[in-house]
Coordinates of C-alpha atoms in Angstrom, one line a residue:
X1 CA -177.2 -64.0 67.4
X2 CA -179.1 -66.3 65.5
X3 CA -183.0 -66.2 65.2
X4 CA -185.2 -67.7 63.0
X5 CA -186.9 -65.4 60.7
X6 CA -191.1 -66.6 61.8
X7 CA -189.7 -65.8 65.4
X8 CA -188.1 -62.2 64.4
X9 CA -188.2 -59.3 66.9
X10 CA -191.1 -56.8 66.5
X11 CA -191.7 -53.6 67.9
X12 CA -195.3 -52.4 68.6
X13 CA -195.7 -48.4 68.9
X14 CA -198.3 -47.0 71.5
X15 CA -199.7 -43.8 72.5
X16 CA -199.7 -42.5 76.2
X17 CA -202.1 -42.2 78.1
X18 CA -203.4 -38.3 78.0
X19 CA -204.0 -38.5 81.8
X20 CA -200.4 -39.4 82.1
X21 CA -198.5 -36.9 79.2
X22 CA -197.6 -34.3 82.1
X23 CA -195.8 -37.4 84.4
X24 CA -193.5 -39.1 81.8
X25 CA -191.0 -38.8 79.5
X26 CA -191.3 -38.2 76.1
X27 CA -190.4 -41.7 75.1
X28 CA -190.0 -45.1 76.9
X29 CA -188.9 -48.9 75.9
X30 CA -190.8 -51.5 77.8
X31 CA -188.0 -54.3 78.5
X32 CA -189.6 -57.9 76.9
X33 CA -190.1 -60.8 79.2
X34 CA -187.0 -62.6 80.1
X35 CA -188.5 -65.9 78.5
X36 CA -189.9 -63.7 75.2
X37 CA -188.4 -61.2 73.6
X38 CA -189.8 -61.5 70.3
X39 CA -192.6 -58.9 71.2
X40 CA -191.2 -55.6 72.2
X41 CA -193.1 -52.3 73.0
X42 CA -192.3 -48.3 72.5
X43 CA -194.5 -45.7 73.9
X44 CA -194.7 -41.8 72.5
X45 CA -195.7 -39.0 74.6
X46 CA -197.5 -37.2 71.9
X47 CA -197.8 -34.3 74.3
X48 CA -194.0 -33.7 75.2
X49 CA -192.8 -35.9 72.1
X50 CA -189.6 -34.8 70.5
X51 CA -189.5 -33.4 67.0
X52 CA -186.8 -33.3 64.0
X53 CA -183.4 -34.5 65.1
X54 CA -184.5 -34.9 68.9
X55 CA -187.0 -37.7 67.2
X56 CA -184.0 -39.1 65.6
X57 CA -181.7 -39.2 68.5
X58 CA -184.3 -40.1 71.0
X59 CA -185.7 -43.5 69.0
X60 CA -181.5 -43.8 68.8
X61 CA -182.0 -44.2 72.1
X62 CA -185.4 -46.3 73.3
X63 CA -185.1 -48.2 70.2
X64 CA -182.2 -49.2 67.4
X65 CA -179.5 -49.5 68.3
X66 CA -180.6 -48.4 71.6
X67 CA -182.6 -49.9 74.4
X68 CA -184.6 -52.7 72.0
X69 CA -181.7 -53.4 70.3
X70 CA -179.7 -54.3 73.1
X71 CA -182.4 -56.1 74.9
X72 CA -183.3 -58.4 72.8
X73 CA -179.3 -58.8 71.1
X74 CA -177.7 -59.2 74.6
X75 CA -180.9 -62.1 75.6
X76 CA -180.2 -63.7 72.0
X77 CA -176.4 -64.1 73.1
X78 CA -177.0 -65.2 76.3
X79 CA -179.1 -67.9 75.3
X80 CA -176.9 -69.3 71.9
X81 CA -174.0 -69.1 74.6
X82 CA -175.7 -71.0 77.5
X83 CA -175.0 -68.0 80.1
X84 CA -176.9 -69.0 83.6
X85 CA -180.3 -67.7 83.5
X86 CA -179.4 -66.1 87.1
X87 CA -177.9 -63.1 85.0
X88 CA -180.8 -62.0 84.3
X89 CA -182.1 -61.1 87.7
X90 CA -178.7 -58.8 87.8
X91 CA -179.7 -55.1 86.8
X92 CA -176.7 -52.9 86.0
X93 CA -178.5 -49.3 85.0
X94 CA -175.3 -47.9 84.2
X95 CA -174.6 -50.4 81.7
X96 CA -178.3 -50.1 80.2
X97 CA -178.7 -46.6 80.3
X98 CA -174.7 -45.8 79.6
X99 CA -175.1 -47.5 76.5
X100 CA -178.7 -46.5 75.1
X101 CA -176.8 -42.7 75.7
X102 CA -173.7 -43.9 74.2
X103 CA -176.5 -45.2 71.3
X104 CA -178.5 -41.4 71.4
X105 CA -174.8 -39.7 71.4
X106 CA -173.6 -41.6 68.2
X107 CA -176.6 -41.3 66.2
X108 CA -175.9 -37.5 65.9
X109 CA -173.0 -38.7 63.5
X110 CA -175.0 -40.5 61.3
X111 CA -177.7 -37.6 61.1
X112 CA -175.0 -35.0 59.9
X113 CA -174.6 -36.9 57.0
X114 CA -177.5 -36.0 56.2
X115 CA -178.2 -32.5 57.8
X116 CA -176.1 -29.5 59.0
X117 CA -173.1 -31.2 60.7
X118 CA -172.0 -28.1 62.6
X119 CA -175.8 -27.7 64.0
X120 CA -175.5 -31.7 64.7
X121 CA -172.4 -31.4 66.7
X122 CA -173.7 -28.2 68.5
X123 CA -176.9 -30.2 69.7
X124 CA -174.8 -32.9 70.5
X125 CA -172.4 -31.4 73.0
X126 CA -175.5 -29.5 74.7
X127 CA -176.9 -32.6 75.3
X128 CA -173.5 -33.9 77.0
X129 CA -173.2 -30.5 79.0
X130 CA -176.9 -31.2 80.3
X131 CA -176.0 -34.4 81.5
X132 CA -173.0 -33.7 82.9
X133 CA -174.6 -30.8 84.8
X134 CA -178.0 -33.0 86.0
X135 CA -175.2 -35.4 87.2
X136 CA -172.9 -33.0 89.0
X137 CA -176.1 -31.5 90.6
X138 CA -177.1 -34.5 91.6
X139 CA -173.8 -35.7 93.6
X140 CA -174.2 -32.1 94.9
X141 CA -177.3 -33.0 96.5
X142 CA -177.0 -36.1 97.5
X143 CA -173.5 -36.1 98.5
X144 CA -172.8 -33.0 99.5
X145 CA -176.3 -32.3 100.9
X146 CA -176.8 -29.2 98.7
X147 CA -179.8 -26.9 99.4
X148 CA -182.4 -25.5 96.9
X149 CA -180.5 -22.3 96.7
X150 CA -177.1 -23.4 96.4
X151 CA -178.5 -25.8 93.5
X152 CA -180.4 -23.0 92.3
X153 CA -177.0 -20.9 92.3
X154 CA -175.0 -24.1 90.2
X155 CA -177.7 -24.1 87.7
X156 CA -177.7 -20.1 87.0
X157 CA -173.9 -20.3 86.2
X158 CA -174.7 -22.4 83.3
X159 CA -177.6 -19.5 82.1
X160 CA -180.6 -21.8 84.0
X161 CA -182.2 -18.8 85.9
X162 CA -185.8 -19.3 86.0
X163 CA -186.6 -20.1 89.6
X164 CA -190.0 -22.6 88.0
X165 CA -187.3 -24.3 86.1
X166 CA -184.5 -24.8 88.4
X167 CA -187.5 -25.7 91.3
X168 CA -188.2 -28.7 88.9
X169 CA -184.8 -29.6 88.2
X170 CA -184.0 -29.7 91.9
X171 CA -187.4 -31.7 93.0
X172 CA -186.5 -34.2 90.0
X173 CA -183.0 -34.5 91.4
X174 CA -184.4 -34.9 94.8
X175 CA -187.1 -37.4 94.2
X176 CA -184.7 -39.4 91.9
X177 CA -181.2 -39.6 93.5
X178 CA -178.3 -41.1 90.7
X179 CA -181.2 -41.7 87.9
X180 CA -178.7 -39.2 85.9
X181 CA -175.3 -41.0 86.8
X182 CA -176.9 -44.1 85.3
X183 CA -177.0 -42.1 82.1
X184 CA -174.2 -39.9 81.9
X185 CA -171.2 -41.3 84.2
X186 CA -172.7 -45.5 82.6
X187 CA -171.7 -43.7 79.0
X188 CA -168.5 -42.7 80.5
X189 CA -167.4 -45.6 81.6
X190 CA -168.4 -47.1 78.0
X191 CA -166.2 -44.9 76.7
X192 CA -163.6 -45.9 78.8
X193 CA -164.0 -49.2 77.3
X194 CA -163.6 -48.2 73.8
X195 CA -160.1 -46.3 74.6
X196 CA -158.8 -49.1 76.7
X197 CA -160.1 -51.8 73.9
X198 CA -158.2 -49.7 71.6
X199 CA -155.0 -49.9 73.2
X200 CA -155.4 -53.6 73.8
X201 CA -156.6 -54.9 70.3
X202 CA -154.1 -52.9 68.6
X203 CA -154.6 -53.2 65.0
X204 CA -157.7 -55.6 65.7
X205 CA -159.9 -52.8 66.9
X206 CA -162.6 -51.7 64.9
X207 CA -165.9 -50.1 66.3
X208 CA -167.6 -53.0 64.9
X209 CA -165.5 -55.6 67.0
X210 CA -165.7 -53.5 70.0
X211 CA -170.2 -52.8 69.2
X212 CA -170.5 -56.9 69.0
X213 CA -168.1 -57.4 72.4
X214 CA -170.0 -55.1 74.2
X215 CA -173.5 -56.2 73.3
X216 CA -172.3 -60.2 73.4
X217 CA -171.2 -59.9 76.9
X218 CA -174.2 -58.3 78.2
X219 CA -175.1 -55.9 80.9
X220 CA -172.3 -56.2 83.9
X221 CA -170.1 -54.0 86.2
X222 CA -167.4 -51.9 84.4
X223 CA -164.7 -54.0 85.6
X224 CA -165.6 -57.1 84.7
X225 CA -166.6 -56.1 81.5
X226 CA -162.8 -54.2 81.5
X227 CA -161.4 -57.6 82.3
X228 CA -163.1 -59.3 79.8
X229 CA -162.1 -56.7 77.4
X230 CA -157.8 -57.2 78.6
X231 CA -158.4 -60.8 77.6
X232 CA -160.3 -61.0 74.8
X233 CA -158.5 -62.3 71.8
X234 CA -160.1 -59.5 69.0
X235 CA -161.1 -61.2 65.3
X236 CA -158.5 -59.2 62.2

């Protein structure tokens, strides 16, 4: 989108809080103002933070061409294409969190380029298999009305035995029903979206064309954005 250069994007980087290291993630994008987001914020848990590749892939993720990246691209759209401000008060997590994953998950083929690409692709499945499995634990729960030790049991078929570890796991999943889905089943259905934009474009398809679709249309439902995607006339 188009954006004058003295009213560029920035990112400020903080520190957390030390009271708060224990409570939160190792890294967090703080979504702009809907009326400015020229000012943008990323916060570092210094106590759990993420070294190496898991830096990389992580600021993949919170930043560019994650979370900031398609913040401040999809509001830029929005506005140059006169979309009804009423979009805005629409939150679609799988959309936001599906792609900043679908962001963290590609980023692991730009860093073999520059590292051990069998050690890259190695990290890069585990992570999928981690979602997958936080997801499917938490359907079990919340669907199926799983207990601690039937959980407990799911999680020690994948080699997670530790009863401290799979405890936490379980409380997480308990105290935050679908936070995981958002992630895992959001990049899914992302993916989804590629293949079926690959098998309407044709010879139009490029990853670029399908990248600047995606972020131009903004966070939605799957099916709308599916729709969109069936009658979208794709640029050679």
């Amino acid at each position: 989108p188009g954006v004058k250069e003295e009213n560029m994007p920035t990112c400020e980087i903080k520190e957390v809080s030390e009271s708060m290291e224990d409570y939160l993630s190792p890294a967090f994008y703080l979504t702009p103002p809907l009326d400015d987001v020229s000012e943008n914020v990323i916060y570092i848990n210094y106590g759990t933070a993420p070294e190496n590749l898991e830096l990389y892939t992580t600021l993949a993720h919170e930043g560019y061409p994650g979370h900031l990246y398609q913040s401040v691209y999809s509001a830029l759209a929005w506005e140059d294409n006169n979309v009804h401000p009423i979009r805005n008060l629409l939150h679609y997590g799988g959309y936001v969190e599906g792609y900043a994953t679908y962001a963290e998950l590609y980023s692991y083929e730009y860093a073999a380029e520059f590292g051990d690409k069998d050690y890259c692709d190695l990290i890069r499945l585990n992570r999928k298999l981690h979602l997958a499995l936080y997801s499917m634990l938490d359907l079990s729960i919340h669907y199926y009305s799983s207990t601690y030790e039937e959980a407990h049991h799911i999680l020690c078929t994948f080699g997670i035995e530790d009863e401290q570890t799979t405890r936490e796991i379980y409380d997480y999943s308990v105290n935050s029903p679908g936070n995981y889905l958002q992630y895992y089943v959001g990049y899914l259905e992302i993916m989804e979206c590629r293949e079926l934009a690959q098998v309407k474009w044709k010879d139009n398809y490029s990853n670029y064309n399908f990248h600047e679709f995606l972020l131009d249309f903004g966070p939605a439902d799957f099916e709308t954005i599916k729709d969109a995607i069936r009658e979208y006339d794709a640029p050679k």
